[in-house]
CSV table of C-alpha atoms in Angstrom, one decimal:
chain,number,residue,atom,x,y,z
T,27,THR,CA,-1.0,12.2,29.3
T,28,ILE,CA,1.3,10.0,31.7
T,29,ASP,CA,5.0,9.8,30.8
T,30,ASN,CA,7.9,7.6,31.7
T,31,LEU,CA,6.0,4.1,31.6
T,32,GLN,CA,7.8,1.0,30.8
T,33,THR,CA,6.7,-1.2,27.7
T,34,GLY,CA,5.5,-4.6,28.9
T,35,LYS,CA,5.1,-3.9,32.4
T,36,PRO,CA,1.4,-3.9,33.8
T,37,TYR,CA,0.1,-0.5,35.4
T,38,GLU,CA,-3.2,0.4,37.4
T,39,PHE,CA,-4.5,3.9,37.2
T,40,ARG,CA,-7.3,5.7,39.5
T,41,VAL,CA,-8.7,9.0,39.7
T,42,LYS,CA,-10.6,10.9,42.3
T,43,ALA,CA,-12.5,14.4,42.2
T,44,LYS,CA,-12.2,17.4,44.6
T,45,ASN,CA,-14.9,20.0,45.4
T,46,ALA,CA,-15.2,22.6,48.2
T,47,ALA,CA,-16.7,19.7,50.6
T,48,GLY,CA,-13.4,17.6,49.9
T,49,TRP,CA,-12.5,14.7,48.1
T,50,GLY,CA,-14.5,11.9,46.5
T,51,ASP,CA,-13.8,8.3,46.0
T,52,TYR,CA,-11.7,6.7,43.5
T,53,THR,CA,-12.5,5.4,40.2
T,54,LYS,CA,-10.3,2.4,39.2
T,55,LEU,CA,-9.5,0.5,35.9
T,56,ASP,CA,-11.6,-3.0,35.6
T,57,ARG,CA,-8.0,-4.6,35.2
T,58,PRO,CA,-4.4,-3.4,34.8
T,59,VAL,CA,-3.0,-2.4,31.6
T,60,THR,CA,0.3,-3.7,30.1
T,61,LEU,CA,1.7,-1.3,27.5
T,62,LYS,CA,2.5,-2.5,24.1
T,63,PRO,CA,4.7,-1.2,21.6
T,64,ASP,CA,2.9,0.6,18.7
T,65,SER,CA,4.7,-1.9,16.4
T,66,VAL,CA,6.4,-5.4,16.4
T,67,ALA,CA,8.8,-7.2,14.5
T,68,PRO,CA,7.4,-8.5,11.1
T,69,SER,CA,6.6,-11.9,10.2
T,70,SER,CA,9.1,-14.0,8.3
T,71,PRO,CA,9.4,-13.3,4.3
T,72,GLY,CA,8.9,-15.6,1.8
T,73,MET,CA,11.5,-18.4,1.0
T,74,PRO,CA,14.1,-17.0,-1.3
T,75,GLU,CA,13.8,-18.3,-4.7
T,76,VAL,CA,16.9,-18.7,-6.7
T,77,LYS,CA,16.9,-16.8,-10.1
T,78,LYS,CA,20.3,-17.3,-11.4
T,79,VAL,CA,23.5,-19.2,-10.4
T,80,GLY,CA,27.0,-18.4,-11.5
T,81,LYS,CA,30.5,-19.6,-10.9
T,82,ASP,CA,30.9,-17.3,-7.8
T,83,HIS,CA,27.5,-15.3,-7.4
T,84,ILE,CA,23.9,-16.2,-6.9
T,85,GLU,CA,20.6,-13.9,-7.4
T,86,LEU,CA,17.8,-14.4,-5.2
T,87,ALA,CA,14.2,-12.9,-4.8
T,88,TRP,CA,11.7,-13.3,-2.2
T,89,THR,CA,8.2,-12.1,-1.3
T,90,SER,CA,7.5,-9.6,1.5
T,91,PRO,CA,6.1,-10.8,4.8
T,92,THR,CA,2.5,-11.4,5.0
T,93,ASP,CA,2.6,-9.0,8.4
T,94,ASP,CA,4.9,-5.9,8.8
T,95,GLY,CA,4.1,-5.7,12.4
T,96,GLY,CA,2.4,-2.4,12.2
T,97,ALA,CA,5.5,-0.5,10.7
T,98,LYS,CA,7.2,-0.1,7.3
T,99,ILE,CA,9.6,-2.8,6.4
T,100,THR,CA,13.0,-1.0,6.1
T,101,GLY,CA,15.0,-3.5,4.4
T,102,TYR,CA,16.0,-7.2,4.5
T,103,ILE,CA,19.1,-9.1,5.8
T,104,ILE,CA,20.3,-12.0,3.7
T,105,GLU,CA,22.2,-14.6,5.3
T,106,LYS,CA,24.3,-17.5,4.0
T,107,LYS,CA,25.7,-20.9,5.6
T,108,LEU,CA,28.1,-23.1,3.9
T,109,ILE,CA,27.1,-26.7,3.8
T,110,GLY,CA,29.2,-28.4,6.8
T,111,SER,CA,29.1,-25.3,8.9
T,112,ASP,CA,26.4,-24.6,11.7
T,113,GLN,CA,27.0,-20.8,11.4
T,114,TRP,CA,24.6,-18.2,9.7
T,115,VAL,CA,26.6,-15.2,8.5
T,116,LYS,CA,25.6,-12.2,6.7
T,117,ALA,CA,25.7,-12.4,2.8
T,118,LEU,CA,25.9,-8.6,2.3
T,119,PRO,CA,27.6,-6.0,4.4
T,120,TYR,CA,24.2,-4.0,4.1
T,121,MET,CA,20.5,-4.5,4.1
T,122,SER,CA,18.6,-5.0,0.6
T,123,VAL,CA,15.6,-2.5,0.5
T,124,ASP,CA,14.3,-4.6,-2.6
T,125,ASN,CA,12.9,-8.0,-2.6
T,126,ASN,CA,15.8,-9.4,-4.4
T,127,ALA,CA,19.6,-9.1,-4.1
T,128,THR,CA,22.7,-10.6,-5.8
T,129,ILE,CA,25.4,-12.2,-3.7
T,130,THR,CA,28.9,-12.4,-4.9
T,131,ASP,CA,32.4,-13.4,-4.0
T,132,LEU,CA,31.0,-17.0,-3.4
T,133,PRO,CA,33.5,-20.0,-3.5
T,134,GLU,CA,33.2,-21.7,-6.7
T,135,ASN,CA,31.8,-25.2,-6.4
T,136,SER,CA,30.7,-24.6,-3.1
T,137,GLU,CA,27.2,-25.7,-1.6
T,138,VAL,CA,25.4,-22.7,0.0
T,139,GLU,CA,22.0,-22.4,1.8
T,140,PHE,CA,20.5,-18.8,2.1
T,141,ARG,CA,17.7,-17.4,4.1
T,142,VAL,CA,16.2,-13.9,4.7
T,143,LYS,CA,15.1,-11.7,7.5
T,144,ALA,CA,12.6,-8.7,7.3
T,145,VAL,CA,13.4,-5.6,9.5
T,146,ASN,CA,11.1,-2.7,10.6
T,147,LYS,CA,11.7,-0.3,13.6
T,148,ALA,CA,10.9,-2.7,16.1
T,149,GLY,CA,13.6,-5.4,14.9
T,150,GLU,CA,14.3,-8.3,13.0
T,151,SER,CA,11.8,-11.0,12.0
T,152,GLU,CA,12.3,-14.7,12.3
T,153,PRO,CA,14.3,-16.0,9.3
T,154,SER,CA,12.5,-17.4,6.3
T,155,SER,CA,12.6,-21.0,5.0
T,156,THR,CA,15.9,-21.8,3.7
T,157,THR,CA,16.6,-22.3,-0.2
T,158,GLY,CA,18.2,-25.7,0.7
T,159,ARG,CA,21.8,-26.3,-0.6
T,160,VAL,CA,22.6,-24.4,-3.7
T,161,LYS,CA,25.8,-25.3,-5.6
T,162,ILE,CA,27.7,-22.3,-6.8
T,163,THR,CA,28.9,-23.1,-10.4
T,164,GLU,CA,28.3,-22.2,-13.9
T,165,TYR,CA,25.2,-24.0,-15.4
T,166,PRO,CA,25.1,-23.3,-19.2
T,167,ASN,CA,21.5,-23.2,-20.5
T,168,GLY,CA,20.7,-23.9,-16.4
T,169,ARG,CA,17.0,-23.5,-15.7
T,170,VAL,CA,15.2,-23.4,-12.2
T,171,PRO,CA,12.6,-26.4,-12.1
T,172,THR,CA,9.1,-25.8,-12.8
T,173,PHE,CA,6.1,-27.9,-13.5
T,174,VAL,CA,5.0,-28.5,-16.8
T,175,LYS,CA,2.0,-30.7,-15.1
T,176,LYS,CA,1.1,-30.5,-11.6
T,177,ILE,CA,-0.8,-33.0,-9.6
T,178,THR,CA,-4.6,-32.4,-9.4
T,179,ASP,CA,-7.4,-33.3,-6.7
T,180,THR,CA,-7.8,-37.1,-6.9
T,181,ASN,CA,-10.8,-39.2,-5.8
T,182,ALA,CA,-10.4,-43.0,-5.4
T,183,SER,CA,-12.5,-45.9,-4.0
T,184,MET,CA,-11.7,-47.7,-0.8
T,185,ASN,CA,-9.0,-50.5,-1.2
T,186,SER,CA,-8.4,-49.2,-4.9
T,187,GLU,CA,-5.2,-47.9,-6.7
T,188,ALA,CA,-4.5,-44.0,-6.7
T,189,ILE,CA,-1.9,-42.5,-9.0
T,190,PHE,CA,-0.4,-39.0,-9.0
T,191,THR,CA,1.6,-37.7,-12.0
T,192,ILE,CA,3.8,-34.6,-12.4
T,193,GLU,CA,6.0,-33.4,-15.5
T,194,TYR,CA,8.6,-30.9,-15.1
T,195,ASP,CA,11.1,-28.7,-17.0
T,196,SER,CA,14.5,-28.6,-15.4
T,197,ASN,CA,18.3,-28.3,-16.2
T,198,PRO,CA,20.0,-29.9,-14.6
T,199,ILE,CA,17.8,-32.9,-13.5
T,200,PRO,CA,16.0,-32.2,-10.5
T,201,GLU,CA,15.5,-34.4,-7.5
T,202,VAL,CA,11.9,-35.1,-6.9
T,203,LYS,CA,10.3,-35.5,-3.5
T,204,TRP,CA,6.7,-36.8,-2.7
T,205,PHE,CA,4.9,-36.1,0.5
T,206,ARG,CA,1.7,-37.1,2.4
T,207,ASN,CA,0.6,-34.5,4.8
T,208,GLY,CA,4.0,-33.1,5.1
T,209,SER,CA,5.5,-36.4,5.5
T,210,GLU,CA,8.1,-37.5,3.0
T,211,LEU,CA,7.1,-40.7,1.1
T,212,ILE,CA,9.7,-43.5,-0.1
T,213,THR,CA,8.7,-46.8,-2.3
T,214,GLY,CA,7.6,-49.4,-0.2
T,215,GLY,CA,4.7,-51.3,1.0
T,216,ARG,CA,1.7,-49.6,-0.8
T,217,CYS,CA,3.6,-46.8,-1.9
T,218,ARG,CA,5.7,-46.8,-5.4
T,219,ILE,CA,7.7,-43.8,-6.8
T,220,THR,CA,8.8,-43.9,-10.3
T,221,THR,CA,10.8,-40.9,-11.8
T,222,ASN,CA,12.0,-40.9,-15.5
T,223,ALA,CA,14.6,-38.4,-16.1
T,224,ASP,CA,14.2,-39.1,-19.9
T,225,GLU,CA,10.5,-38.2,-20.0
T,226,SER,CA,10.8,-35.6,-17.3
T,227,LYS,CA,7.9,-37.2,-15.3
T,228,SER,CA,7.2,-38.6,-11.9
T,229,ILE,CA,4.4,-40.9,-10.6
T,230,LEU,CA,3.4,-41.6,-7.4
T,231,THR,CA,1.1,-44.8,-6.9
T,232,PHE,CA,-0.7,-46.1,-4.1
T,233,THR,CA,-1.4,-49.7,-4.8
T,234,GLU,CA,-4.0,-49.7,-2.1
T,235,THR,CA,-6.2,-46.8,-0.7
T,236,TRP,CA,-7.0,-46.8,3.1
T,237,GLU,CA,-9.7,-44.8,4.9
T,238,SER,CA,-6.9,-42.7,6.8
T,239,ASP,CA,-6.0,-41.3,3.2
T,240,ASN,CA,-9.3,-39.6,2.8
T,241,ASN,CA,-8.8,-35.6,2.9
T,242,SER,CA,-5.1,-35.9,3.0
T,243,LYS,CA,-2.7,-33.5,1.2
T,244,ILE,CA,-0.1,-34.9,-1.4
T,245,SER,CA,2.6,-32.5,-2.5
T,246,CYS,CA,5.7,-32.9,-4.6
T,247,GLU,CA,8.9,-30.9,-4.5
T,248,ILE,CA,11.5,-30.7,-7.6
T,249,ILE,CA,14.7,-29.3,-6.6
T,250,ASN,CA,17.8,-28.6,-8.5
T,251,PRO,CA,20.8,-26.2,-7.5
T,252,LEU,CA,19.1,-23.4,-9.3
T,253,GLY,CA,16.0,-23.6,-7.1
T,254,LYS,CA,12.8,-25.7,-6.4
T,255,ASP,CA,9.1,-25.6,-7.1
T,256,SER,CA,6.2,-27.2,-5.4
T,257,CYS,CA,2.5,-28.2,-6.0
T,258,GLU,CA,-0.1,-30.0,-3.8
T,259,ALA,CA,-3.4,-31.4,-4.5
T,260,ASN,CA,-6.3,-32.9,-2.2
T,261,PHE,CA,-6.6,-36.7,-1.7
T,262,HIS,CA,-10.1,-38.0,-1.1
T,263,VAL,CA,-11.0,-41.5,-0.7
T,264,LYS,CA,-14.7,-42.7,-1.0
T,265,THR,CA,-15.4,-44.4,2.3
T,266,PRO,CA,-18.1,-47.2,2.3
T,267,PRO,CA,-21.2,-46.2,3.8
T,268,LYS,CA,-21.8,-46.6,7.6
T,269,ILE,CA,-24.2,-45.9,10.2
T,270,SER,CA,-23.8,-44.8,13.9
T,271,ARG,CA,-26.9,-46.4,15.2
T,272,GLU,CA,-30.0,-48.0,13.7
T,273,PRO,CA,-33.3,-46.5,13.6
T,274,ASP,CA,-35.8,-46.9,16.3
T,275,GLU,CA,-39.0,-48.7,15.7
T,276,GLN,CA,-41.3,-46.4,14.0
T,277,ARG,CA,-45.1,-46.4,15.1
T,278,VAL,CA,-47.1,-44.6,12.4
T,279,SER,CA,-50.9,-44.2,12.4
T,280,LEU,CA,-53.0,-45.5,9.6
T,281,GLY,CA,-53.1,-43.0,6.7
T,282,ASP,CA,-50.3,-40.8,8.0
T,283,THR,CA,-46.7,-40.4,6.5
T,284,LEU,CA,-43.7,-42.3,7.5
T,285,LYS,CA,-40.4,-40.5,7.3
T,286,VAL,CA,-37.3,-41.8,8.5
T,287,LYS,CA,-33.9,-39.9,8.6
T,288,ILE,CA,-30.8,-42.1,8.8
T,289,PRO,CA,-27.5,-40.5,9.6
T,290,ILE,CA,-24.9,-42.1,7.2
T,291,ASN,CA,-21.1,-41.5,7.1
T,292,GLY,CA,-19.4,-42.2,3.9
T,293,LYS,CA,-19.0,-40.7,0.2
T,294,GLY,CA,-21.8,-40.7,-2.3
T,295,PRO,CA,-23.5,-41.1,-4.6
T,296,PHE,CA,-25.2,-44.3,-3.2
T,297,THR,CA,-27.3,-47.1,-4.6
T,298,PHE,CA,-30.3,-48.3,-2.6
T,299,LYS,CA,-31.9,-51.6,-2.6
T,300,LEU,CA,-35.2,-52.0,-0.2
T,301,LYS,CA,-36.3,-55.4,1.1
T,302,LYS,CA,-39.6,-55.9,3.2
T,303,ASP,CA,-40.1,-59.3,5.3
T,304,ASP,CA,-36.9,-60.5,3.1
T,305,GLN,CA,-38.7,-59.7,-0.2
T,306,SER,CA,-37.4,-57.3,-2.6
T,307,LEU,CA,-39.4,-54.0,-3.4
T,308,ILE,CA,-39.3,-52.6,-6.6
T,309,ASP,CA,-39.1,-48.8,-7.1
T,310,ASP,CA,-42.6,-47.3,-7.1
T,311,ASP,CA,-44.1,-43.7,-6.0
T,312,ARG,CA,-45.3,-45.1,-2.6
T,313,VAL,CA,-41.7,-45.5,-1.3
T,314,ARG,CA,-39.2,-42.8,-1.7
T,315,ILE,CA,-35.6,-43.1,-0.7
T,316,GLN,CA,-33.7,-39.8,-1.0
T,317,GLU,CA,-30.1,-39.0,-0.4
T,318,TYR,CA,-28.8,-35.7,1.4
T,319,ASP,CA,-25.3,-34.5,2.4
T,320,ASP,CA,-25.5,-36.6,5.6
T,321,TYR,CA,-28.6,-38.6,6.1
T,322,ILE,CA,-30.9,-40.8,4.1
T,323,ALA,CA,-34.6,-40.1,3.9
T,324,VAL,CA,-37.1,-42.9,3.7
T,325,THR,CA,-40.6,-41.9,3.0
T,326,ILE,CA,-43.8,-43.9,2.7
T,327,PRO,CA,-47.1,-41.6,2.4
T,328,ASP,CA,-50.6,-42.7,3.2
T,329,ILE,CA,-49.6,-45.7,5.5
T,330,GLU,CA,-51.6,-48.9,4.9
T,331,ARG,CA,-51.8,-51.9,7.1
T,332,ASN,CA,-49.8,-54.1,5.1
T,333,ASP,CA,-46.8,-51.3,5.3
T,334,GLY,CA,-46.0,-52.6,8.6
T,335,GLY,CA,-43.2,-55.3,9.0
T,336,LYS,CA,-39.5,-55.6,9.0
T,337,TYR,CA,-37.6,-53.6,6.3
T,338,SER,CA,-33.8,-53.9,5.3
T,339,LEU,CA,-32.2,-50.9,3.3
T,340,ASN,CA,-29.0,-51.6,1.5
T,341,ILE,CA,-26.9,-48.6,1.0
T,342,ALA,CA,-23.8,-49.0,-1.2
T,343,ASN,CA,-20.9,-47.1,-3.0
T,344,ASP,CA,-18.1,-48.0,-4.9
T,345,SER,CA,-16.2,-49.0,-1.6
T,346,GLY,CA,-18.7,-51.2,0.1
T,347,SER,CA,-22.1,-51.4,1.4
T,348,CYS,CA,-24.2,-51.7,4.8
T,349,ASN,CA,-27.6,-52.8,5.6
T,350,VAL,CA,-29.9,-50.7,8.0
T,351,PRO,CA,-32.7,-52.7,9.6
T,352,LEU,CA,-36.0,-50.8,10.1
T,353,LYS,CA,-39.2,-52.2,11.8
T,354,VAL,CA,-42.6,-50.4,11.0
T,355,LYS,CA,-45.6,-51.0,13.1
T,356,VAL,CA,-48.8,-49.5,11.6
T,357,ILE,CA,-51.2,-48.3,14.4
T,358,ALA,CA,-54.9,-48.8,13.6
T,359,PRO,CA,-58.1,-50.3,15.1
T,360,PRO,CA,-58.0,-54.1,14.7
T,361,VAL,CA,-59.4,-56.0,11.8
T,362,SER,CA,-62.4,-58.2,12.4
T,363,PRO,CA,-62.1,-61.3,14.6
T,364,THR,CA,-61.3,-64.4,12.5
T,365,GLY,CA,-64.2,-66.2,11.7
T,366,PRO,CA,-66.4,-68.1,11.3
T,367,LEU,CA,-68.1,-67.7,14.5
T,368,GLU,CA,-68.6,-71.1,16.4
T,369,ILE,CA,-72.2,-71.6,18.1
T,370,SER,CA,-72.1,-74.3,20.7
T,371,ASN,CA,-74.1,-75.5,23.8
T,372,VAL,CA,-77.5,-74.2,22.3
T,373,SER,CA,-80.4,-74.6,24.7
T,374,LYS,CA,-83.8,-73.1,24.6
T,375,ASP,CA,-82.7,-69.5,26.0
T,376,HIS,CA,-78.9,-69.4,25.6
T,377,ALA,CA,-75.9,-70.1,23.3
T,378,THR,CA,-72.2,-70.0,23.3
T,379,VAL,CA,-70.5,-68.0,20.9
T,380,SER,CA,-66.8,-68.4,20.3
T,381,TRP,CA,-64.1,-66.8,17.8
T,382,LYS,CA,-60.5,-66.7,17.2
T,383,PRO,CA,-58.5,-63.0,17.8
T,384,PRO,CA,-58.0,-60.9,14.6
T,385,LYS,CA,-55.1,-61.6,12.4
T,386,ASP,CA,-53.9,-57.9,12.8
T,387,ASP,CA,-54.4,-56.5,16.0
T,388,GLY,CA,-53.7,-52.8,14.7
T,389,GLY,CA,-50.6,-52.6,16.4
T,390,SER,CA,-51.5,-52.8,20.1
T,391,LYS,CA,-52.8,-55.3,22.2
T,392,ILE,CA,-56.5,-56.4,22.1
T,393,THR,CA,-58.3,-55.1,25.2
T,394,GLY,CA,-61.9,-56.6,24.6
T,395,TYR,CA,-64.6,-57.5,22.4
T,396,ILE,CA,-68.3,-56.2,21.6
T,397,VAL,CA,-70.8,-59.2,21.0
T,398,GLU,CA,-73.8,-58.1,19.4
T,399,LYS,CA,-77.2,-60.0,18.3
T,400,ARG,CA,-80.0,-59.7,16.0
T,401,ASP,CA,-83.4,-61.2,15.7
T,402,THR,CA,-83.7,-62.1,12.1
T,403,SER,CA,-87.2,-61.4,11.8
T,404,LYS,CA,-86.3,-57.7,12.2
T,405,GLY,CA,-84.3,-55.2,9.9
T,406,SER,CA,-80.7,-55.7,9.2
T,407,ASP,CA,-79.7,-52.8,11.2
T,408,ALA,CA,-81.4,-54.3,14.5
T,409,TRP,CA,-78.4,-55.1,16.0
T,410,ILE,CA,-78.0,-55.0,20.0
T,411,PRO,CA,-75.2,-55.2,22.4
T,412,VAL,CA,-75.4,-58.6,24.4
T,413,THR,CA,-75.4,-57.6,27.9
């Protein structure tokens, strides 16, 4: 054990051995070691909650830090600050060993903020969030604001209306604040806030939802001199379907299965309409369109010649639609040359045979033709190539 080392200072150590032949080489650490204390200051405790207010006192309660810093919490320091002052001072001459305290001898009708620090053997934590301003006065039948109805997760279509509603119980009447992703909202533009104290209700309305609203957080705070409460909900906007790129041309051998994955952005469920060569296709067992989390699969089993062509897949949800072009080429032997065959320049020992190319080249360029002849006096299988 090596003593008299300083915390926070890096050290290197090395060791060598000795025997009758002398000293060996040193063995060293891979890197310096910085000594750390066995504990650090705790994290901040929870925001103090106002339990009761009188004409010259207040009762507070708070939750313990989420991290005690590796050592037992020995107490809490409660601090106060009068509104109009920049100075935080101790509200009690001693630490509270519990998660609650009563602060007395406060000026009546004054407005005060409170915060709490946790203490362990390594030191004090950072201060908690503050209570906000609390008026020190008697509130007959006073009640800390609480939610009777909280906002809930909401899904809305793009460019539609979205509404969030809360109901509360509070005495005196609370101040109501609405937030989106932590930024306070006010009435204006597409945002409308209506608070009815007689009904103990507040409504936040977005008259038009935007794509940027998707996956945002909507929160509400209700505050009176006795304390505050808050709630939060997720806001999802169903964005219209979009594809990042068009599918490549699909080349499929005759009789094989076509399966195309089309990556898709947007919120389902989706509806589908499929056209081929500008003609609508009815749903059948041959063409299957399936929706997955992040892509659409189009499947056609047992590909036939007439499955080749230009397709258009319309993908739609409540917020919009997009069209996906899909070109399919069926690879197969060509069909018969277009007839009838024409015979010309007939003489005693030769004739000219002509024809038109096949109507379907099988998906690739015609590289040649085989011409055969048959003596009609012989059997139907007596075809031989023309040399």
